[in-house]
């Protein structure tokens, strides 16, 4: 039986984290790298992504960055190929990239719907397929973690209907892929964070229009009261769960 320290030692393993430049993604990338994994940050923002990879490297971890539009199949394949060439293997895949524009469904254009589904769902399908092919070839199993949302279970706000639908889809995809890839010793799991304090969430909060006469402080207190610990989560806390 392996000890906890052995189980959490990822030396010799390589991971890809989509949307790993900041927020939850960077929290995940940091913890994986700290545990010894070589980490490829695949993100659409080259400036922020490059800085994130450098921060990991400066901390003594093995990390690299590749600019990736996760909604484009050619770029997904390029990222997986780059990770395999650079690190020699792909053992861990974290499908974290996601977008969540607050647009009521009745006002949403079809193109916006397609974009949300492409980034939040189709990207996970494409990365999972490409990475699983590598893992099967390697014959040593692997781990695929999909970052869904509490909104996959409980709607949190008007204006997120399509985002919620995308997270429901990712939840179902995760459960079925766990069955499909189990014979190859590839584990597929999902993590559904609630409110996490990230730049993206702060931007989304700024889009919320307060009802006339509403007290912003009272609304925040009411939201926090629904959380058992009465606070927002931190990206690093999700990183720890992924590592586990």
JSON list of C-alpha atoms in Angstrom, two decimals, residues 8-178:
[
{"chain": "A", "resi": 8, "resn": "UNK", "atom": "CA", "xyz": [0.68, 12.78, -3.85]},
{"chain": "A", "resi": 9, "resn": "UNK", "atom": "CA", "xyz": [4.11, 12.56, -5.49]},
{"chain": "A", "resi": 10, "resn": "UNK", "atom": "CA", "xyz": [3.66, 13.34, -9.19]},
{"chain": "A", "resi": 11, "resn": "UNK", "atom": "CA", "xyz": [7.32, 13.19, -10.13]},
{"chain": "A", "resi": 12, "resn": "UNK", "atom": "CA", "xyz": [7.73, 11.81, -13.64]},
{"chain": "A", "resi": 13, "resn": "UNK", "atom": "CA", "xyz": [4.15, 12.72, -14.57]},
{"chain": "A", "resi": 14, "resn": "UNK", "atom": "CA", "xyz": [2.98, 15.44, -16.94]},
{"chain": "A", "resi": 15, "resn": "UNK", "atom": "CA", "xyz": [-0.22, 17.49, -16.84]},
{"chain": "A", "resi": 16, "resn": "UNK", "atom": "CA", "xyz": [-2.12, 19.84, -19.12]},
{"chain": "A", "resi": 17, "resn": "UNK", "atom": "CA", "xyz": [-4.30, 22.53, -17.52]},
{"chain": "A", "resi": 18, "resn": "UNK", "atom": "CA", "xyz": [-6.58, 24.52, -19.81]},
{"chain": "A", "resi": 19, "resn": "UNK", "atom": "CA", "xyz": [-7.32, 28.06, -18.75]},
{"chain": "A", "resi": 20, "resn": "UNK", "atom": "CA", "xyz": [-4.36, 27.70, -16.42]},
{"chain": "A", "resi": 21, "resn": "UNK", "atom": "CA", "xyz": [-3.09, 31.27, -16.65]},
{"chain": "A", "resi": 22, "resn": "UNK", "atom": "CA", "xyz": [-5.06, 32.63, -13.71]},
{"chain": "A", "resi": 23, "resn": "UNK", "atom": "CA", "xyz": [-7.81, 31.98, -11.19]},
{"chain": "A", "resi": 24, "resn": "UNK", "atom": "CA", "xyz": [-8.79, 28.38, -10.52]},
{"chain": "A", "resi": 25, "resn": "UNK", "atom": "CA", "xyz": [-6.64, 27.17, -13.41]},
{"chain": "A", "resi": 26, "resn": "UNK", "atom": "CA", "xyz": [-3.46, 28.65, -11.99]},
{"chain": "A", "resi": 27, "resn": "UNK", "atom": "CA", "xyz": [-4.32, 27.37, -8.52]},
{"chain": "A", "resi": 28, "resn": "UNK", "atom": "CA", "xyz": [-4.54, 23.88, -10.02]},
{"chain": "A", "resi": 29, "resn": "UNK", "atom": "CA", "xyz": [-1.37, 24.26, -12.10]},
{"chain": "A", "resi": 30, "resn": "UNK", "atom": "CA", "xyz": [0.60, 25.42, -9.07]},
{"chain": "A", "resi": 31, "resn": "UNK", "atom": "CA", "xyz": [-0.41, 22.51, -6.85]},
{"chain": "A", "resi": 32, "resn": "UNK", "atom": "CA", "xyz": [0.27, 19.93, -9.56]},
{"chain": "A", "resi": 33, "resn": "UNK", "atom": "CA", "xyz": [3.70, 21.45, -10.23]},
{"chain": "A", "resi": 34, "resn": "UNK", "atom": "CA", "xyz": [4.45, 21.63, -6.51]},
{"chain": "A", "resi": 35, "resn": "UNK", "atom": "CA", "xyz": [3.72, 17.89, -6.28]},
{"chain": "A", "resi": 36, "resn": "UNK", "atom": "CA", "xyz": [6.34, 17.22, -8.95]},
{"chain": "A", "resi": 37, "resn": "UNK", "atom": "CA", "xyz": [4.35, 17.12, -12.18]},
{"chain": "A", "resi": 38, "resn": "UNK", "atom": "CA", "xyz": [5.54, 18.85, -15.34]},
{"chain": "A", "resi": 39, "resn": "UNK", "atom": "CA", "xyz": [2.73, 21.26, -16.17]},
{"chain": "A", "resi": 40, "resn": "UNK", "atom": "CA", "xyz": [1.68, 22.70, -19.52]},
{"chain": "A", "resi": 41, "resn": "UNK", "atom": "CA", "xyz": [-0.54, 25.75, -19.24]},
{"chain": "A", "resi": 42, "resn": "UNK", "atom": "CA", "xyz": [-2.82, 25.93, -22.29]},
{"chain": "A", "resi": 43, "resn": "UNK", "atom": "CA", "xyz": [-4.51, 29.31, -22.37]},
{"chain": "A", "resi": 44, "resn": "UNK", "atom": "CA", "xyz": [-5.76, 31.77, -24.96]},
{"chain": "A", "resi": 45, "resn": "UNK", "atom": "CA", "xyz": [-3.96, 34.72, -23.32]},
{"chain": "A", "resi": 46, "resn": "UNK", "atom": "CA", "xyz": [-0.25, 34.55, -24.23]},
{"chain": "A", "resi": 47, "resn": "UNK", "atom": "CA", "xyz": [0.83, 37.41, -21.96]},
{"chain": "A", "resi": 48, "resn": "UNK", "atom": "CA", "xyz": [-0.83, 36.15, -18.79]},
{"chain": "A", "resi": 49, "resn": "UNK", "atom": "CA", "xyz": [-0.17, 32.51, -19.65]},
{"chain": "A", "resi": 50, "resn": "UNK", "atom": "CA", "xyz": [3.51, 33.12, -20.28]},
{"chain": "A", "resi": 51, "resn": "UNK", "atom": "CA", "xyz": [3.84, 34.93, -16.96]},
{"chain": "A", "resi": 52, "resn": "UNK", "atom": "CA", "xyz": [2.07, 32.09, -15.15]},
{"chain": "A", "resi": 53, "resn": "UNK", "atom": "CA", "xyz": [4.41, 29.47, -16.61]},
{"chain": "A", "resi": 54, "resn": "UNK", "atom": "CA", "xyz": [7.41, 31.64, -15.75]},
{"chain": "A", "resi": 55, "resn": "UNK", "atom": "CA", "xyz": [6.18, 32.00, -12.17]},
{"chain": "A", "resi": 56, "resn": "UNK", "atom": "CA", "xyz": [6.09, 28.22, -11.85]},
{"chain": "A", "resi": 57, "resn": "UNK", "atom": "CA", "xyz": [9.53, 27.87, -13.44]},
{"chain": "A", "resi": 58, "resn": "UNK", "atom": "CA", "xyz": [10.98, 30.58, -11.19]},
{"chain": "A", "resi": 59, "resn": "UNK", "atom": "CA", "xyz": [9.65, 28.63, -8.20]},
{"chain": "A", "resi": 60, "resn": "UNK", "atom": "CA", "xyz": [11.74, 25.66, -9.32]},
{"chain": "A", "resi": 61, "resn": "UNK", "atom": "CA", "xyz": [8.95, 23.72, -11.01]},
{"chain": "A", "resi": 62, "resn": "UNK", "atom": "CA", "xyz": [8.88, 22.32, -14.55]},
{"chain": "A", "resi": 63, "resn": "UNK", "atom": "CA", "xyz": [6.36, 24.25, -16.60]},
{"chain": "A", "resi": 64, "resn": "UNK", "atom": "CA", "xyz": [5.67, 25.53, -20.09]},
{"chain": "A", "resi": 65, "resn": "UNK", "atom": "CA", "xyz": [2.99, 27.48, -21.93]},
{"chain": "A", "resi": 66, "resn": "UNK", "atom": "CA", "xyz": [1.23, 27.15, -25.26]},
{"chain": "A", "resi": 67, "resn": "UNK", "atom": "CA", "xyz": [-1.30, 29.63, -26.63]},
{"chain": "A", "resi": 68, "resn": "UNK", "atom": "CA", "xyz": [-4.49, 27.65, -27.16]},
{"chain": "A", "resi": 69, "resn": "UNK", "atom": "CA", "xyz": [-7.98, 28.47, -28.33]},
{"chain": "A", "resi": 70, "resn": "UNK", "atom": "CA", "xyz": [-9.64, 25.46, -26.73]},
{"chain": "A", "resi": 71, "resn": "UNK", "atom": "CA", "xyz": [-12.61, 25.70, -29.08]},
{"chain": "A", "resi": 72, "resn": "UNK", "atom": "CA", "xyz": [-10.41, 24.92, -32.11]},
{"chain": "A", "resi": 73, "resn": "UNK", "atom": "CA", "xyz": [-9.58, 21.26, -32.78]},
{"chain": "A", "resi": 74, "resn": "UNK", "atom": "CA", "xyz": [-6.25, 21.99, -34.48]},
{"chain": "A", "resi": 75, "resn": "UNK", "atom": "CA", "xyz": [-5.06, 23.99, -31.46]},
{"chain": "A", "resi": 76, "resn": "UNK", "atom": "CA", "xyz": [-6.22, 21.30, -29.03]},
{"chain": "A", "resi": 77, "resn": "UNK", "atom": "CA", "xyz": [-4.23, 18.67, -30.92]},
{"chain": "A", "resi": 78, "resn": "UNK", "atom": "CA", "xyz": [-1.23, 21.00, -31.09]},
{"chain": "A", "resi": 79, "resn": "UNK", "atom": "CA", "xyz": [-1.30, 21.46, -27.31]},
{"chain": "A", "resi": 80, "resn": "UNK", "atom": "CA", "xyz": [-1.44, 17.72, -26.63]},
{"chain": "A", "resi": 81, "resn": "UNK", "atom": "CA", "xyz": [1.34, 17.03, -29.15]},
{"chain": "A", "resi": 82, "resn": "UNK", "atom": "CA", "xyz": [3.45, 19.79, -27.59]},
{"chain": "A", "resi": 83, "resn": "UNK", "atom": "CA", "xyz": [3.02, 18.35, -24.10]},
{"chain": "A", "resi": 84, "resn": "UNK", "atom": "CA", "xyz": [3.96, 14.86, -25.26]},
{"chain": "A", "resi": 85, "resn": "UNK", "atom": "CA", "xyz": [7.04, 16.12, -27.11]},
{"chain": "A", "resi": 86, "resn": "UNK", "atom": "CA", "xyz": [8.16, 18.44, -24.32]},
{"chain": "A", "resi": 87, "resn": "UNK", "atom": "CA", "xyz": [7.55, 16.24, -21.29]},
{"chain": "A", "resi": 88, "resn": "UNK", "atom": "CA", "xyz": [7.63, 12.75, -22.83]},
{"chain": "A", "resi": 89, "resn": "UNK", "atom": "CA", "xyz": [4.13, 11.82, -21.67]},
{"chain": "A", "resi": 90, "resn": "UNK", "atom": "CA", "xyz": [0.68, 13.10, -20.79]},
{"chain": "A", "resi": 91, "resn": "UNK", "atom": "CA", "xyz": [-0.68, 11.64, -17.55]},
{"chain": "A", "resi": 92, "resn": "UNK", "atom": "CA", "xyz": [-3.08, 14.24, -16.18]},
{"chain": "A", "resi": 93, "resn": "UNK", "atom": "CA", "xyz": [-5.62, 16.38, -18.04]},
{"chain": "A", "resi": 94, "resn": "UNK", "atom": "CA", "xyz": [-7.54, 19.19, -16.34]},
{"chain": "A", "resi": 95, "resn": "UNK", "atom": "CA", "xyz": [-10.34, 20.65, -18.46]},
{"chain": "A", "resi": 96, "resn": "UNK", "atom": "CA", "xyz": [-10.71, 23.93, -16.62]},
{"chain": "A", "resi": 97, "resn": "UNK", "atom": "CA", "xyz": [-11.20, 26.55, -19.37]},
{"chain": "A", "resi": 98, "resn": "UNK", "atom": "CA", "xyz": [-14.62, 28.13, -19.32]},
{"chain": "A", "resi": 99, "resn": "UNK", "atom": "CA", "xyz": [-16.54, 31.31, -20.05]},
{"chain": "A", "resi": 100, "resn": "UNK", "atom": "CA", "xyz": [-19.66, 32.64, -18.34]},
{"chain": "A", "resi": 101, "resn": "UNK", "atom": "CA", "xyz": [-21.12, 35.78, -19.89]},
{"chain": "A", "resi": 102, "resn": "UNK", "atom": "CA", "xyz": [-24.25, 36.86, -18.05]},
{"chain": "A", "resi": 103, "resn": "UNK", "atom": "CA", "xyz": [-26.79, 37.04, -20.87]},
{"chain": "A", "resi": 104, "resn": "UNK", "atom": "CA", "xyz": [-30.43, 36.02, -20.30]},
{"chain": "A", "resi": 105, "resn": "UNK", "atom": "CA", "xyz": [-31.35, 33.20, -22.67]},
{"chain": "A", "resi": 106, "resn": "UNK", "atom": "CA", "xyz": [-34.19, 35.27, -24.14]},
{"chain": "A", "resi": 107, "resn": "UNK", "atom": "CA", "xyz": [-31.66, 37.92, -25.19]},
{"chain": "A", "resi": 108, "resn": "UNK", "atom": "CA", "xyz": [-28.83, 35.63, -26.26]},
{"chain": "A", "resi": 109, "resn": "UNK", "atom": "CA", "xyz": [-27.75, 35.32, -29.88]},
{"chain": "A", "resi": 110, "resn": "UNK", "atom": "CA", "xyz": [-27.22, 31.84, -31.30]},
{"chain": "A", "resi": 111, "resn": "UNK", "atom": "CA", "xyz": [-23.55, 32.67, -31.88]},
{"chain": "A", "resi": 112, "resn": "UNK", "atom": "CA", "xyz": [-23.11, 33.40, -28.16]},
{"chain": "A", "resi": 113, "resn": "UNK", "atom": "CA", "xyz": [-24.74, 30.05, -27.36]},
{"chain": "A", "resi": 114, "resn": "UNK", "atom": "CA", "xyz": [-22.37, 28.27, -29.73]},
{"chain": "A", "resi": 115, "resn": "UNK", "atom": "CA", "xyz": [-19.33, 30.00, -28.23]},
{"chain": "A", "resi": 116, "resn": "UNK", "atom": "CA", "xyz": [-20.23, 29.05, -24.66]},
{"chain": "A", "resi": 117, "resn": "UNK", "atom": "CA", "xyz": [-20.80, 25.43, -25.65]},
{"chain": "A", "resi": 118, "resn": "UNK", "atom": "CA", "xyz": [-17.60, 25.35, -27.71]},
{"chain": "A", "resi": 119, "resn": "UNK", "atom": "CA", "xyz": [-15.42, 26.56, -24.85]},
{"chain": "A", "resi": 120, "resn": "UNK", "atom": "CA", "xyz": [-17.18, 24.87, -21.95]},
{"chain": "A", "resi": 121, "resn": "UNK", "atom": "CA", "xyz": [-18.15, 21.51, -23.47]},
{"chain": "A", "resi": 122, "resn": "UNK", "atom": "CA", "xyz": [-16.66, 20.84, -26.89]},
{"chain": "A", "resi": 123, "resn": "UNK", "atom": "CA", "xyz": [-13.16, 21.68, -25.68]},
{"chain": "A", "resi": 124, "resn": "UNK", "atom": "CA", "xyz": [-13.41, 19.07, -22.92]},
{"chain": "A", "resi": 125, "resn": "UNK", "atom": "CA", "xyz": [-14.55, 16.49, -25.47]},
{"chain": "A", "resi": 126, "resn": "UNK", "atom": "CA", "xyz": [-11.67, 17.29, -27.82]},
{"chain": "A", "resi": 127, "resn": "UNK", "atom": "CA", "xyz": [-8.99, 17.37, -25.12]},
{"chain": "A", "resi": 128, "resn": "UNK", "atom": "CA", "xyz": [-10.31, 14.22, -23.46]},
{"chain": "A", "resi": 129, "resn": "UNK", "atom": "CA", "xyz": [-10.30, 12.34, -26.77]},
{"chain": "A", "resi": 130, "resn": "UNK", "atom": "CA", "xyz": [-6.81, 13.51, -27.76]},
{"chain": "A", "resi": 131, "resn": "UNK", "atom": "CA", "xyz": [-5.29, 12.91, -24.33]},
{"chain": "A", "resi": 132, "resn": "UNK", "atom": "CA", "xyz": [-6.97, 9.54, -23.84]},
{"chain": "A", "resi": 133, "resn": "UNK", "atom": "CA", "xyz": [-5.43, 8.33, -27.10]},
{"chain": "A", "resi": 134, "resn": "UNK", "atom": "CA", "xyz": [-1.98, 9.20, -25.70]},
{"chain": "A", "resi": 135, "resn": "UNK", "atom": "CA", "xyz": [-2.74, 7.62, -22.32]},
{"chain": "A", "resi": 136, "resn": "UNK", "atom": "CA", "xyz": [-3.97, 4.39, -23.92]},
{"chain": "A", "resi": 137, "resn": "UNK", "atom": "CA", "xyz": [-0.81, 4.25, -26.01]},
{"chain": "A", "resi": 138, "resn": "UNK", "atom": "CA", "xyz": [1.33, 4.76, -22.89]},
{"chain": "A", "resi": 139, "resn": "UNK", "atom": "CA", "xyz": [-0.41, 1.83, -21.12]},
{"chain": "A", "resi": 140, "resn": "UNK", "atom": "CA", "xyz": [-0.09, 3.28, -17.62]},
{"chain": "A", "resi": 141, "resn": "UNK", "atom": "CA", "xyz": [-3.50, 4.81, -17.08]},
{"chain": "A", "resi": 142, "resn": "UNK", "atom": "CA", "xyz": [-4.14, 8.47, -16.38]},
{"chain": "A", "resi": 143, "resn": "UNK", "atom": "CA", "xyz": [-6.37, 11.04, -14.74]},
{"chain": "A", "resi": 144, "resn": "UNK", "atom": "CA", "xyz": [-8.83, 13.41, -16.42]},
{"chain": "A", "resi": 145, "resn": "UNK", "atom": "CA", "xyz": [-10.49, 16.05, -14.25]},
{"chain": "A", "resi": 146, "resn": "UNK", "atom": "CA", "xyz": [-13.28, 18.26, -15.54]},
{"chain": "A", "resi": 147, "resn": "UNK", "atom": "CA", "xyz": [-14.06, 21.49, -13.70]},
{"chain": "A", "resi": 148, "resn": "UNK", "atom": "CA", "xyz": [-17.83, 21.86, -13.78]},
{"chain": "A", "resi": 149, "resn": "UNK", "atom": "CA", "xyz": [-19.79, 24.10, -11.40]},
{"chain": "A", "resi": 150, "resn": "UNK", "atom": "CA", "xyz": [-22.32, 24.02, -8.60]},
{"chain": "A", "resi": 151, "resn": "UNK", "atom": "CA", "xyz": [-24.55, 25.52, -11.29]},
{"chain": "A", "resi": 152, "resn": "UNK", "atom": "CA", "xyz": [-24.62, 22.06, -12.84]},
{"chain": "A", "resi": 153, "resn": "UNK", "atom": "CA", "xyz": [-26.81, 21.13, -9.87]},
{"chain": "A", "resi": 154, "resn": "UNK", "atom": "CA", "xyz": [-28.35, 24.37, -8.58]},
{"chain": "A", "resi": 155, "resn": "UNK", "atom": "CA", "xyz": [-28.91, 27.48, -10.74]},
{"chain": "A", "resi": 156, "resn": "UNK", "atom": "CA", "xyz": [-27.34, 30.48, -9.03]},
{"chain": "A", "resi": 157, "resn": "UNK", "atom": "CA", "xyz": [-28.37, 33.51, -11.06]},
{"chain": "A", "resi": 158, "resn": "UNK", "atom": "CA", "xyz": [-30.61, 34.70, -13.86]},
{"chain": "A", "resi": 159, "resn": "UNK", "atom": "CA", "xyz": [-28.52, 35.25, -16.97]},
{"chain": "A", "resi": 160, "resn": "UNK", "atom": "CA", "xyz": [-26.57, 32.00, -16.69]},
{"chain": "A", "resi": 161, "resn": "UNK", "atom": "CA", "xyz": [-29.05, 29.59, -18.29]},
{"chain": "A", "resi": 162, "resn": "UNK", "atom": "CA", "xyz": [-26.74, 28.59, -21.14]},
{"chain": "A", "resi": 163, "resn": "UNK", "atom": "CA", "xyz": [-23.69, 28.46, -18.85]},
{"chain": "A", "resi": 164, "resn": "UNK", "atom": "CA", "xyz": [-25.69, 26.17, -16.55]},
{"chain": "A", "resi": 165, "resn": "UNK", "atom": "CA", "xyz": [-26.65, 24.01, -19.52]},
{"chain": "A", "resi": 166, "resn": "UNK", "atom": "CA", "xyz": [-23.00, 23.71, -20.52]},
{"chain": "A", "resi": 167, "resn": "UNK", "atom": "CA", "xyz": [-22.03, 22.60, -17.03]},
{"chain": "A", "resi": 168, "resn": "UNK", "atom": "CA", "xyz": [-24.85, 20.05, -16.96]},
{"chain": "A", "resi": 169, "resn": "UNK", "atom": "CA", "xyz": [-23.50, 18.70, -20.25]},
{"chain": "A", "resi": 170, "resn": "UNK", "atom": "CA", "xyz": [-19.96, 18.48, -18.87]},
{"chain": "A", "resi": 171, "resn": "UNK", "atom": "CA", "xyz": [-21.26, 16.66, -15.80]},
{"chain": "A", "resi": 172, "resn": "UNK", "atom": "CA", "xyz": [-22.98, 14.02, -17.94]},
{"chain": "A", "resi": 173, "resn": "UNK", "atom": "CA", "xyz": [-19.97, 13.73, -20.25]},
{"chain": "A", "resi": 174, "resn": "UNK", "atom": "CA", "xyz": [-17.72, 13.11, -17.25]},
{"chain": "A", "resi": 175, "resn": "UNK", "atom": "CA", "xyz": [-19.86, 10.29, -15.86]},
{"chain": "A", "resi": 176, "resn": "UNK", "atom": "CA", "xyz": [-20.11, 8.47, -19.17]},
{"chain": "A", "resi": 177, "resn": "UNK", "atom": "CA", "xyz": [-16.42, 8.88, -20.07]},
{"chain": "A", "resi": 178, "resn": "UNK", "atom": "CA", "xyz": [-15.55, 7.40, -16.67]}
]
